[in-house]
Short mmCIF file of C-alpha atoms and ligand atoms in Angstrom, two decimals:
data_model
loop_
_atom_site.label_atom_id
_atom_site.label_comp_id
_atom_site.label_asym_id
_atom_site.label_seq_id
_atom_site.Cartn_x
_atom_site.Cartn_y
_atom_site.Cartn_z
CA UNK A 1 -11.60 -31.85 11.56
CA UNK A 2 -14.25 -34.52 10.98
CA UNK A 3 -12.92 -35.50 7.58
CA UNK A 4 -9.52 -36.38 8.93
CA UNK A 5 -8.69 -39.82 10.17
CA UNK A 6 -7.90 -39.96 13.85
CA UNK A 7 -4.28 -41.19 13.64
CA UNK A 8 -3.01 -40.61 10.12
CA UNK A 9 -1.98 -37.39 8.48
CA UNK A 10 -4.75 -34.88 8.19
CA UNK A 11 -5.27 -32.88 5.09
CA UNK A 12 -6.32 -29.28 5.41
CA UNK A 13 -7.38 -26.90 2.71
CA UNK A 14 -6.19 -23.32 2.97
CA UNK A 15 -7.16 -20.23 1.05
CA UNK A 16 -3.89 -19.04 -0.41
CA UNK A 17 -5.16 -15.47 -0.41
CA UNK A 18 -6.28 -14.96 3.18
CA UNK A 19 -5.35 -18.20 4.95
CA UNK A 20 -8.90 -19.39 5.65
CA UNK A 21 -8.83 -23.01 6.85
CA UNK A 22 -11.27 -25.69 5.83
CA UNK A 23 -11.51 -29.46 5.98
CA UNK A 24 -12.87 -29.62 2.45
CA UNK A 25 -12.17 -27.90 -0.81
CA UNK A 26 -14.36 -24.94 -1.69
CA UNK A 27 -14.74 -23.01 -4.92
CA UNK A 28 -15.12 -19.65 -3.21
CA UNK A 29 -13.42 -18.66 0.00
CA UNK A 30 -15.95 -17.61 2.67
CA UNK A 31 -13.28 -15.39 4.22
CA UNK A 32 -12.16 -13.18 1.35
CA UNK A 33 -14.68 -14.21 -1.35
CA UNK A 34 -11.93 -14.99 -3.85
CA UNK A 35 -12.54 -17.85 -6.26
CA UNK A 36 -10.36 -20.89 -6.77
CA UNK A 37 -7.85 -20.05 -4.08
CA UNK A 38 -8.07 -23.24 -1.98
CA UNK A 39 -5.01 -25.46 -1.92
CA UNK A 40 -4.53 -28.78 -0.23
CA UNK A 41 -1.78 -29.07 2.36
CA UNK A 42 -0.80 -31.81 4.75
CA UNK A 43 -2.13 -30.99 8.18
CA UNK A 44 0.08 -30.37 11.19
CA UNK A 45 1.31 -33.22 13.34
CA UNK A 46 1.12 -31.07 16.42
CA UNK A 47 4.93 -30.78 16.39
CA UNK A 48 4.96 -27.34 14.94
CA UNK A 49 8.03 -25.18 15.08
CA UNK A 50 6.07 -22.58 16.95
CA UNK A 51 5.21 -25.08 19.67
CA UNK A 52 8.79 -26.34 19.92
CA UNK A 53 10.09 -22.87 20.22
CA UNK A 54 7.64 -22.05 22.95
CA UNK A 55 8.60 -25.07 24.97
CA UNK A 56 12.27 -24.12 24.89
CA UNK A 57 11.66 -20.65 26.24
CA UNK A 58 11.75 -19.87 29.90
CA UNK A 59 8.46 -18.95 31.49
CA UNK A 60 7.49 -15.33 30.93
CA UNK A 61 6.51 -13.29 33.99
CA UNK A 62 3.85 -10.59 34.04
CA UNK A 63 5.24 -7.09 34.40
CA UNK A 64 3.47 -4.06 35.83
CA UNK A 65 2.55 -1.50 33.20
CA UNK A 66 4.32 1.23 35.11
CA UNK A 67 7.52 -0.80 35.16
CA UNK A 68 7.71 -1.16 31.40
CA UNK A 69 10.42 1.24 30.34
CA UNK A 70 10.19 3.73 27.52
CA UNK A 71 12.68 1.59 25.62
CA UNK A 72 9.78 0.04 23.75
CA UNK A 73 8.88 3.22 21.95
CA UNK A 74 12.37 4.08 20.89
CA UNK A 75 12.45 4.76 17.17
CA UNK A 76 15.19 4.49 14.64
CA UNK A 77 15.09 6.48 11.44
CA UNK A 78 15.34 4.46 8.24
CA UNK A 79 17.14 7.30 6.49
CA UNK A 80 14.05 7.93 4.36
CA UNK A 81 11.65 10.48 5.82
CA UNK A 82 8.94 9.14 3.49
CA UNK A 83 9.30 5.65 4.95
CA UNK A 84 9.60 6.95 8.51
CA UNK A 85 6.29 8.74 8.15
CA UNK A 86 4.50 5.60 6.94
CA UNK A 87 5.99 3.68 9.86
CA UNK A 88 4.71 6.35 12.24
CA UNK A 89 8.07 8.01 12.94
CA UNK A 90 10.68 5.32 12.35
CA UNK A 91 11.39 1.70 13.19
CA UNK A 92 10.20 0.59 16.63
CA UNK A 93 12.72 -1.69 18.31
CA UNK A 94 11.53 -5.30 18.29
CA UNK A 95 8.73 -4.71 15.82
CA UNK A 96 7.87 -6.84 12.84
CA UNK A 97 7.09 -5.11 9.58
CA UNK A 98 5.68 -6.69 6.46
CA UNK A 99 6.35 -5.14 3.08
CA UNK A 100 4.06 -6.55 0.41
CA UNK A 101 3.89 -5.85 -3.28
CA UNK A 102 4.02 -7.31 -6.75
CA UNK A 103 7.25 -8.97 -7.83
CA UNK A 104 9.71 -6.47 -9.29
CA UNK A 105 8.13 -3.41 -7.68
CA UNK A 106 11.23 -2.61 -5.61
CA UNK A 107 10.83 -4.28 -2.22
CA UNK A 108 14.33 -5.74 -2.16
CA UNK A 109 15.76 -2.47 -3.40
CA UNK A 110 14.21 -0.28 -0.72
CA UNK A 111 15.12 -2.71 2.05
CA UNK A 112 18.71 -2.93 0.91
CA UNK A 113 18.85 0.87 0.90
CA UNK A 114 17.35 0.98 4.39
CA UNK A 115 19.93 -1.62 5.52
CA UNK A 116 22.74 0.49 4.13
CA UNK A 117 21.40 3.62 5.82
CA UNK A 118 21.08 1.82 9.15
CA UNK A 119 24.48 0.19 8.87
CA UNK A 120 25.96 3.60 8.07
CA UNK A 121 24.72 4.76 11.47
CA UNK A 122 26.38 1.94 13.31
CA UNK A 123 23.48 -0.51 13.54
CA UNK A 124 24.20 -4.17 12.93
CA UNK A 125 22.03 -5.32 10.07
CA UNK A 126 21.47 -8.82 8.74
CA UNK A 127 19.95 -9.16 5.28
CA UNK A 128 18.75 -12.70 4.64
CA UNK A 129 17.84 -13.53 1.08
CA UNK A 130 16.27 -16.71 -0.17
CA UNK A 131 15.90 -15.39 -3.67
CA UNK A 132 19.19 -13.93 -4.78
CA UNK A 133 22.81 -14.97 -4.57
CA UNK A 134 25.40 -12.95 -2.65
CA UNK A 135 26.86 -11.71 -5.92
CA UNK A 136 23.47 -10.50 -7.10
CA UNK A 137 22.89 -8.60 -3.88
CA UNK A 138 26.38 -7.14 -4.12
CA UNK A 139 25.63 -5.92 -7.66
CA UNK A 140 22.46 -4.24 -6.47
CA UNK A 141 24.30 -2.72 -3.52
CA UNK A 142 26.91 -1.30 -5.90
CA UNK A 143 24.19 0.37 -7.95
CA UNK A 144 22.75 1.94 -4.83
CA UNK A 145 26.16 3.11 -3.66
CA UNK A 146 27.40 4.07 -0.22
CA UNK A 147 29.44 2.29 2.41
CA UNK A 148 28.20 -0.18 4.99
CA UNK A 149 30.59 -1.98 7.30
CA UNK A 150 28.08 -3.54 9.61
CA UNK A 151 25.76 -4.90 6.92
CA UNK A 152 25.86 -8.68 6.78
CA UNK A 153 24.37 -10.79 4.00
CA UNK A 154 23.14 -14.34 4.26
CA UNK A 155 21.70 -16.59 1.58
CA UNK A 156 19.65 -19.16 3.40
CA UNK A 157 16.14 -20.55 3.36
CA UNK A 158 16.22 -23.03 6.22
CA UNK A 159 14.54 -21.40 9.14
CA UNK A 160 16.26 -23.45 11.82
CA UNK A 161 19.67 -22.25 10.57
CA UNK A 162 18.44 -18.71 10.27
CA UNK A 163 17.18 -18.83 13.82
CA UNK A 164 20.50 -20.07 15.10
CA UNK A 165 22.42 -17.36 13.26
CA UNK A 166 20.09 -14.61 14.48
CA UNK A 167 20.37 -15.88 18.04
CA UNK A 168 24.16 -15.90 17.82
CA UNK A 169 24.65 -12.62 16.05
CA UNK A 170 21.77 -10.64 17.59
CA UNK A 171 21.58 -7.96 14.90
CA UNK A 172 19.64 -4.75 15.53
CA UNK A 173 17.66 -5.12 12.33
CA UNK A 174 17.00 -8.18 10.23
CA UNK A 175 15.46 -8.47 6.75
CA UNK A 176 13.81 -11.63 5.42
CA UNK A 177 13.54 -11.55 1.64
CA UNK A 178 11.11 -13.19 1.08
CA UNK A 179 8.92 -15.09 3.52
CA UNK A 180 7.62 -17.29 0.70
CA UNK A 181 11.06 -18.83 0.19
CA UNK A 182 11.60 -19.74 3.84
CA UNK A 183 11.46 -23.38 4.77
CA UNK A 184 10.72 -24.96 8.10
CA UNK A 185 11.56 -28.66 8.42
CA UNK A 186 8.93 -29.19 11.07
CA UNK A 187 6.17 -28.43 8.61
CA UNK A 188 5.64 -30.97 5.87
CA UNK A 189 4.21 -28.72 3.16
CA UNK A 190 6.26 -26.96 0.49
CA UNK A 191 7.87 -23.50 0.93
CA UNK A 192 5.41 -20.75 0.11
CA UNK A 193 2.41 -22.73 1.31
CA UNK A 194 0.08 -21.17 3.85
CA UNK A 195 1.27 -23.32 6.74
CA UNK A 196 4.97 -22.76 5.94
CA UNK A 197 4.53 -19.01 5.67
CA UNK A 198 2.57 -18.86 8.92
CA UNK A 199 4.96 -21.05 10.85
CA UNK A 200 8.02 -19.19 9.62
CA UNK A 201 6.47 -15.88 10.57
CA UNK A 202 5.56 -17.18 14.01
CA UNK A 203 9.16 -18.23 14.66
CA UNK A 204 10.52 -14.92 13.42
CA UNK A 205 7.96 -13.06 15.49
CA UNK A 206 9.11 -14.75 18.67
CA UNK A 207 12.74 -14.02 17.80
CA UNK A 208 11.88 -10.38 17.18
CA UNK A 209 9.98 -9.96 20.44
CA UNK A 210 12.34 -12.10 22.49
CA UNK A 211 15.59 -10.50 21.38
CA UNK A 212 14.36 -7.01 20.54
CA UNK A 213 15.28 -7.28 16.88
CA UNK A 214 13.34 -5.26 14.33
CA UNK A 215 12.41 -7.54 11.46
CA UNK A 216 11.33 -6.59 7.96
CA UNK A 217 9.56 -9.34 6.05
CA UNK A 218 9.09 -9.22 2.30
CA UNK A 219 5.90 -10.81 0.98
CA UNK A 220 5.16 -11.14 -2.70
CA UNK A 221 1.62 -10.56 -3.81
CA UNK A 222 0.81 -13.49 -6.03
CA UNK A 223 -2.07 -14.17 -8.32
CA UNK A 224 -1.73 -17.94 -8.67
CA UNK A 225 -2.97 -20.15 -5.86
CA UNK A 226 0.16 -22.19 -5.05
CA UNK A 227 1.99 -19.49 -3.11
CA UNK A 228 0.46 -17.85 -0.08
CA UNK A 229 0.06 -14.09 -0.29
CA UNK A 230 1.08 -11.59 2.38
CA UNK A 231 -2.51 -11.25 3.58
CA UNK A 232 -2.13 -14.61 5.28
CA UNK A 233 0.17 -13.04 7.86
CA UNK A 234 -1.20 -9.53 8.14
CA UNK A 235 -2.71 -10.26 11.53
CA UNK A 236 0.58 -11.54 12.99
CA UNK A 237 2.86 -8.61 12.27
CA UNK A 238 2.91 -5.11 13.79
CA UNK A 239 3.00 -3.08 10.62
CA UNK A 240 1.86 -3.86 7.10
CA UNK A 241 3.06 -1.74 4.21
CA UNK A 242 2.23 -2.24 0.57
CA UNK A 243 4.35 -1.06 -2.28
CA UNK A 244 2.17 0.03 -5.18
CA UNK A 245 2.68 1.54 -8.55
CA UNK A 246 2.88 0.62 -12.15
CA UNK A 247 5.99 -1.41 -12.80
CA UNK A 248 6.54 0.50 -16.00
CA UNK A 249 6.11 3.96 -14.47
CA UNK A 250 8.95 5.18 -12.32
CA UNK A 251 7.16 6.29 -9.18
CA UNK A 252 6.19 3.96 -6.33
CA UNK A 253 3.80 4.50 -3.45
CA UNK A 254 4.31 2.92 -0.08
CA UNK A 255 1.02 2.65 1.74
CA UNK A 256 0.49 1.80 5.39
CA UNK A 257 -2.35 -0.70 5.80
CA UNK A 258 -1.88 -1.63 9.43
CA UNK A 259 0.28 -0.02 12.08
CA UNK A 260 0.34 -0.80 15.76
CA UNK A 261 2.64 2.19 16.36
CA UNK A 262 1.09 4.95 14.30
CA UNK A 263 -1.65 5.97 11.96
CA UNK A 264 -2.44 4.07 8.80
CA UNK A 265 -3.36 5.60 5.48
CA UNK A 266 -0.12 7.51 5.38
CA UNK A 267 1.69 7.22 2.09
CA UNK A 268 5.29 7.61 1.07
CA UNK A 269 6.20 8.46 -2.50
CA UNK A 270 9.37 7.20 -4.16
CA UNK A 271 10.84 7.27 -7.60
CA UNK A 272 12.80 4.37 -9.10
CA UNK A 273 16.00 5.63 -10.64
CA UNK A 274 19.06 3.94 -12.05
CA UNK A 275 20.65 4.14 -8.63
CA UNK A 276 17.81 2.80 -6.54
CA UNK A 277 14.79 4.49 -5.01
CA UNK A 278 14.75 8.21 -4.32
CA UNK A 279 12.09 9.76 -2.13
CA UNK A 280 9.75 12.34 -3.60
CA UNK A 281 9.09 14.98 -0.99
CA UNK A 282 6.83 17.07 -3.17
CA UNK A 283 4.48 14.53 -4.72
CA UNK A 284 1.84 17.02 -5.91
CA UNK A 285 4.37 18.68 -8.16
CA UNK A 286 5.48 15.28 -9.35
CA UNK A 287 1.96 14.06 -10.11
CA UNK A 288 1.11 17.16 -12.11
CA UNK A 289 4.24 17.21 -14.22
CA UNK A 290 3.51 16.56 -17.87
CA UNK A 291 -0.02 17.90 -17.65
CA UNK A 292 -1.51 18.92 -21.00
CA UNK A 293 -2.37 22.59 -21.52
CA UNK A 294 -5.59 23.69 -23.16
CA UNK A 295 -7.06 20.22 -23.22
CA UNK A 296 -10.68 19.59 -22.36
CA UNK A 297 -11.47 16.82 -19.90
CA UNK A 298 -8.57 17.61 -17.55
CA UNK A 299 -9.23 18.82 -14.00
CA UNK A 300 -6.92 19.03 -11.02
CA UNK A 301 -8.33 17.79 -7.74
CA UNK A 302 -6.96 17.43 -4.25
CA UNK A 303 -7.07 14.14 -2.37
CA UNK A 304 -5.89 13.63 1.19
CA UNK A 305 -3.95 10.55 2.27
CA UNK A 306 -3.61 10.40 6.02
CA UNK A 307 -2.62 13.94 6.84
CA UNK A 308 -1.14 14.70 3.50
CA UNK A 309 -2.82 16.58 0.65
CA UNK A 310 -2.01 15.41 -2.84
CA UNK A 311 -2.92 17.23 -6.03
CA UNK A 312 -3.89 14.94 -8.89
CA UNK A 313 -4.98 15.35 -12.45
CA UNK A 314 -8.24 13.68 -13.43
CA UNK A 315 -8.65 13.05 -17.11
CA UNK A 316 -11.91 12.16 -18.82
CA UNK A 317 -12.59 11.33 -22.41
CA UNK A 318 -16.14 11.22 -23.71
CA UNK A 319 -16.29 9.80 -27.22
CA UNK A 320 -19.16 8.68 -29.43
CA UNK A 321 -19.77 4.98 -28.98
CA UNK A 322 -19.22 2.55 -31.82
CA UNK A 323 -21.54 -0.12 -30.47
CA UNK A 324 -25.04 -0.07 -29.06
CA UNK A 325 -23.70 -0.33 -25.50
CA UNK A 326 -21.65 2.63 -24.26
CA UNK A 327 -18.43 1.69 -22.52
CA UNK A 328 -17.34 3.11 -19.19
CA UNK A 329 -13.90 2.59 -17.77
CA UNK A 330 -12.15 3.94 -14.71
CA UNK A 331 -8.39 3.68 -14.30
CA UNK A 332 -7.03 4.55 -10.87
CA UNK A 333 -10.42 5.10 -9.28
CA UNK A 334 -13.61 3.23 -8.44
CA UNK A 335 -15.50 2.04 -11.52
CA UNK A 336 -18.88 1.98 -9.79
CA UNK A 337 -18.35 5.50 -8.51
CA UNK A 338 -17.68 6.73 -12.05
CA UNK A 339 -20.91 5.06 -13.23
CA UNK A 340 -22.79 6.71 -10.41
CA UNK A 341 -21.35 10.14 -11.22
CA UNK A 342 -22.16 9.68 -14.91
CA UNK A 343 -25.76 8.90 -13.91
CA UNK A 344 -25.88 12.06 -11.77
CA UNK A 345 -24.65 14.11 -14.73
CA UNK A 346 -27.32 12.58 -16.98
CA UNK A 347 -30.19 13.02 -14.58
CA UNK A 348 -29.32 16.29 -12.84
CA UNK A 349 -27.38 18.24 -15.44
CA UNK A 350 -28.92 17.13 -18.73
CA UNK A 351 -25.69 15.65 -20.06
CA UNK A 352 -26.81 12.69 -22.13
CA UNK A 353 -24.01 10.12 -22.10
CA UNK A 354 -26.09 7.23 -23.43
CA UNK A 355 -24.45 7.36 -26.86
CA UNK A 356 -20.95 8.05 -25.56
CA UNK A 357 -18.13 5.97 -24.19
CA UNK A 358 -16.75 7.51 -21.01
CA UNK A 359 -13.18 6.91 -19.90
CA UNK A 360 -11.85 8.30 -16.63
CA UNK A 361 -8.22 8.14 -15.63
CA UNK A 362 -6.16 9.45 -12.73
CA UNK A 363 -2.95 10.55 -14.38
CA UNK A 364 0.30 9.02 -13.21
CA UNK A 365 -1.12 5.56 -12.52
CA UNK A 366 -1.88 6.31 -8.87
CA UNK A 367 -4.96 4.75 -7.28
CA UNK A 368 -7.35 6.96 -5.28
CA UNK A 369 -10.92 6.37 -4.23
CA UNK A 370 -11.65 9.26 -1.90
CA UNK A 371 -15.17 10.77 -2.24
CA UNK A 372 -13.62 14.25 -2.49
CA UNK A 373 -12.57 13.31 -6.02
CA UNK A 374 -16.22 13.22 -7.15
CA UNK A 375 -16.49 16.87 -8.10
CA UNK A 376 -13.28 16.69 -10.14
CA UNK A 377 -14.50 13.58 -11.96
CA UNK A 378 -17.88 15.09 -12.85
CA UNK A 379 -16.25 18.34 -14.01
CA UNK A 380 -13.77 16.41 -16.14
CA UNK A 381 -16.52 14.35 -17.79
CA UNK A 382 -18.63 17.46 -18.43
CA UNK A 383 -15.60 19.32 -19.78
CA UNK A 384 -14.81 16.56 -22.26
CA UNK A 385 -18.46 16.17 -23.28
CA UNK A 386 -18.86 19.89 -23.96
CA UNK A 387 -15.29 20.16 -25.23
CA UNK A 388 -14.68 23.20 -23.04
CA UNK A 389 -11.29 23.67 -21.40
CA UNK A 390 -11.26 24.17 -17.63
CA UNK A 391 -8.80 26.88 -16.52
CA UNK A 392 -5.35 25.49 -15.94
CA UNK A 393 -4.91 27.03 -12.50
CA UNK A 394 -8.12 25.63 -11.00
CA UNK A 395 -8.51 22.93 -8.36
CA UNK A 396 -11.89 21.31 -7.60
CA UNK A 397 -12.86 18.94 -4.82
CA UNK A 398 -16.06 17.84 -3.07
CA UNK A 399 -18.26 14.84 -2.62
CA UNK A 400 -21.21 14.52 -4.99
CA UNK A 401 -24.54 13.15 -3.76
CA UNK A 402 -27.23 11.41 -5.79
CA UNK A 403 -29.34 14.56 -6.08
CA UNK A 404 -26.42 16.35 -7.64
CA UNK A 405 -25.59 18.24 -4.45
CA UNK A 406 -21.97 18.96 -3.54
CA UNK A 407 -21.27 17.82 0.01
CA UNK A 408 -18.65 18.85 2.53
CA UNK A 409 -15.32 17.01 2.79
CA UNK A 410 -12.69 16.81 5.53
CA UNK A 411 -9.40 18.71 5.87
CA UNK A 412 -10.44 21.55 3.58
CA UNK A 413 -7.87 24.00 4.86
CA UNK A 414 -5.14 21.50 4.17
CA UNK A 415 -6.33 21.04 0.59
CA UNK A 416 -6.69 24.73 -0.14
CA UNK A 417 -3.23 25.48 1.27
CA UNK A 418 -1.67 22.80 -0.91
CA UNK A 419 -3.33 24.28 -4.00
CA UNK A 420 -2.07 27.73 -3.01
CA UNK A 421 1.41 26.46 -2.36
CA UNK A 422 1.64 25.05 -5.87
CA UNK A 423 0.54 28.30 -7.46
CA UNK A 424 -3.10 27.55 -8.21
CA UNK A 425 -5.38 30.59 -8.42
CA UNK A 426 -8.89 29.20 -8.03
CA UNK A 427 -10.45 26.56 -5.81
CA UNK A 428 -13.93 25.16 -6.41
CA UNK A 429 -15.15 23.70 -3.13
CA UNK A 430 -18.36 22.67 -1.34
CA UNK A 431 -20.30 25.65 0.03
CA UNK A 432 -20.67 23.91 3.38
CA UNK A 433 -16.88 23.96 3.75
CA UNK A 434 -16.49 27.72 3.24
CA UNK A 435 -16.70 28.56 6.93
CA UNK A 436 -13.54 26.68 7.83
CA UNK A 437 -11.32 28.43 5.32
CA UNK A 438 -12.40 32.06 5.65
CA UNK A 439 -8.98 33.07 6.88
CA UNK A 440 -7.07 31.87 3.82
CA UNK A 441 -5.95 34.77 1.67
CA UNK A 442 -4.42 34.96 -1.77
CA UNK A 443 -6.48 32.35 -3.58
CA UNK A 444 -9.92 32.76 -5.15
CA UNK A 445 -12.56 30.45 -3.75
CA UNK A 446 -15.74 29.50 -5.58
CA UNK A 447 -18.21 27.74 -3.28
CA UNK A 448 -20.72 25.52 -5.07
CA UNK A 449 -23.86 23.79 -3.86
CA UNK A 450 -24.65 21.63 -6.86
CA UNK A 451 -22.82 19.91 -9.71
CA UNK A 452 -24.89 21.97 -12.13
CA UNK A 453 -23.24 25.15 -10.79
CA UNK A 454 -19.80 23.60 -10.89
CA UNK A 455 -19.89 22.56 -14.54
CA UNK A 456 -20.76 26.12 -15.57
CA UNK A 457 -17.47 27.46 -14.14
CA UNK A 458 -15.19 28.53 -16.93
P1 TYD B 1 13.37 -5.40 -6.77
O1 TYD B 1 13.73 -4.61 -5.58
O2 TYD B 1 14.23 -6.55 -7.12
O3 TYD B 1 11.87 -5.89 -6.69
P2 TYD B 1 11.17 -6.91 -5.69
O4 TYD B 1 12.16 -7.25 -4.63
O5 TYD B 1 9.99 -6.15 -5.21
O6 TYD B 1 10.76 -8.08 -6.50
O7 TYD B 1 13.28 -4.35 -7.97
C1 TYD B 1 13.62 -4.71 -9.21
C2 TYD B 1 13.28 -3.65 -10.20
O8 TYD B 1 13.82 -2.40 -9.88
C3 TYD B 1 13.89 -4.08 -11.50
O9 TYD B 1 12.87 -4.07 -12.47
C4 TYD B 1 14.95 -3.08 -11.77
C5 TYD B 1 14.59 -1.90 -10.95
N1 TYD B 1 15.77 -1.18 -10.41
C6 TYD B 1 16.10 0.08 -10.89
O10 TYD B 1 15.45 0.61 -11.78
N2 TYD B 1 17.17 0.75 -10.36
C7 TYD B 1 17.93 0.21 -9.37
O11 TYD B 1 18.90 0.85 -8.91
C8 TYD B 1 17.59 -1.08 -8.87
C9 TYD B 1 18.40 -1.72 -7.79
C10 TYD B 1 16.50 -1.73 -9.42
MG1 MG B 2 13.12 -9.10 -4.38
#
């Protein structure tokens, strides 16, 4: 804090992406390496809301581990099994959950549905919105349908008032939509700034832990620097979920990024309908719907998210380049990985892509970067290049190494069973994985050692 004067207001620069603090402006954030994210905010006066709140509380006493009752791991179902799985089995009492995502992706919708489900089971729920009016929320609630007697709405952005109401009403579950609209008088910067967002979260966190209220916080992912993104508070909350998906496509994926009460990397799949979000319990079927028949460059692969196998269609298009420099693009997967796999095909399989543009796409707009997708990507590129159709009922997965070898992947049995369940007849898999799925009957398995072998499969 050398730059600040000793008595007057200090000025602090924050990275609006990750919350990195600095006494001077910087072009690139050393924390998250984003450019142009630093914003100037008045520094704290020491009278932060968090500090005030702490002082008011009675002194906490240490408790013996053995004396802590099982009450803490009590879970409440949200009414959506897809969401429960991502949360690790339901809402933990007194936990704080952050739901991030682009504006308009459906965060308010899913939380209102969860509120209705919980209220329908007799829980007292308080939905606090700083973005919409009561009438707007009512309209959305009407679209979703269903009855909810113990669901209370509040349009408020002043955190001191919100705190008072929560303390009086003591709801079981509380929703804050969104944290970027909340305003704390003790902090001099504008709503949505890094210090406001942090302070507000700290106050809510203490309310949640102190009163045993489960709190959902909505955080918009923003591109411009003025509003702090949800990453700023990831470390403070118990669970971080991100809502992903193309705003124009109807399905949405809820991904766990951090979870103090369960595993991460679990996903939940939803579909946006006219009457709100509907969970998709059979996502493989959903992802493969609308698949072209008899088209070259299309291969089905199997990715695993958490414990859940997911069949996906990889599409590749290899077309003669119009310019001297061939183009490569990757939609839904890692661009550098696609370049690497194209190089492997050139060097190890004699497929000369130097005069061809190569486009790779994971159908459905989903994003996956698992190494097990490698074999599918190389087979799709080769299929498009040679213009040879890969059998419709074939699934291929495996990691591809730089020498063109196909390497073992995890959870093979899981993947093969998913392919079988959806009526696929052939699985192309790494030879090293064959041992673990000897017992599976009723599906043809083709073990491969190299990419060269795999692209000859017809
Ligand atoms: P919303 O939950 O308001 O997004 P967020 O809170 O993440 O900003 O979602 C708004 C979008 O969802 C909007 O584009 C309309 C669409 N939608 C439906 O398609 N069906 C519905 O029943 C509802 C409530 C919203
Ligand atoms: Mg909203």
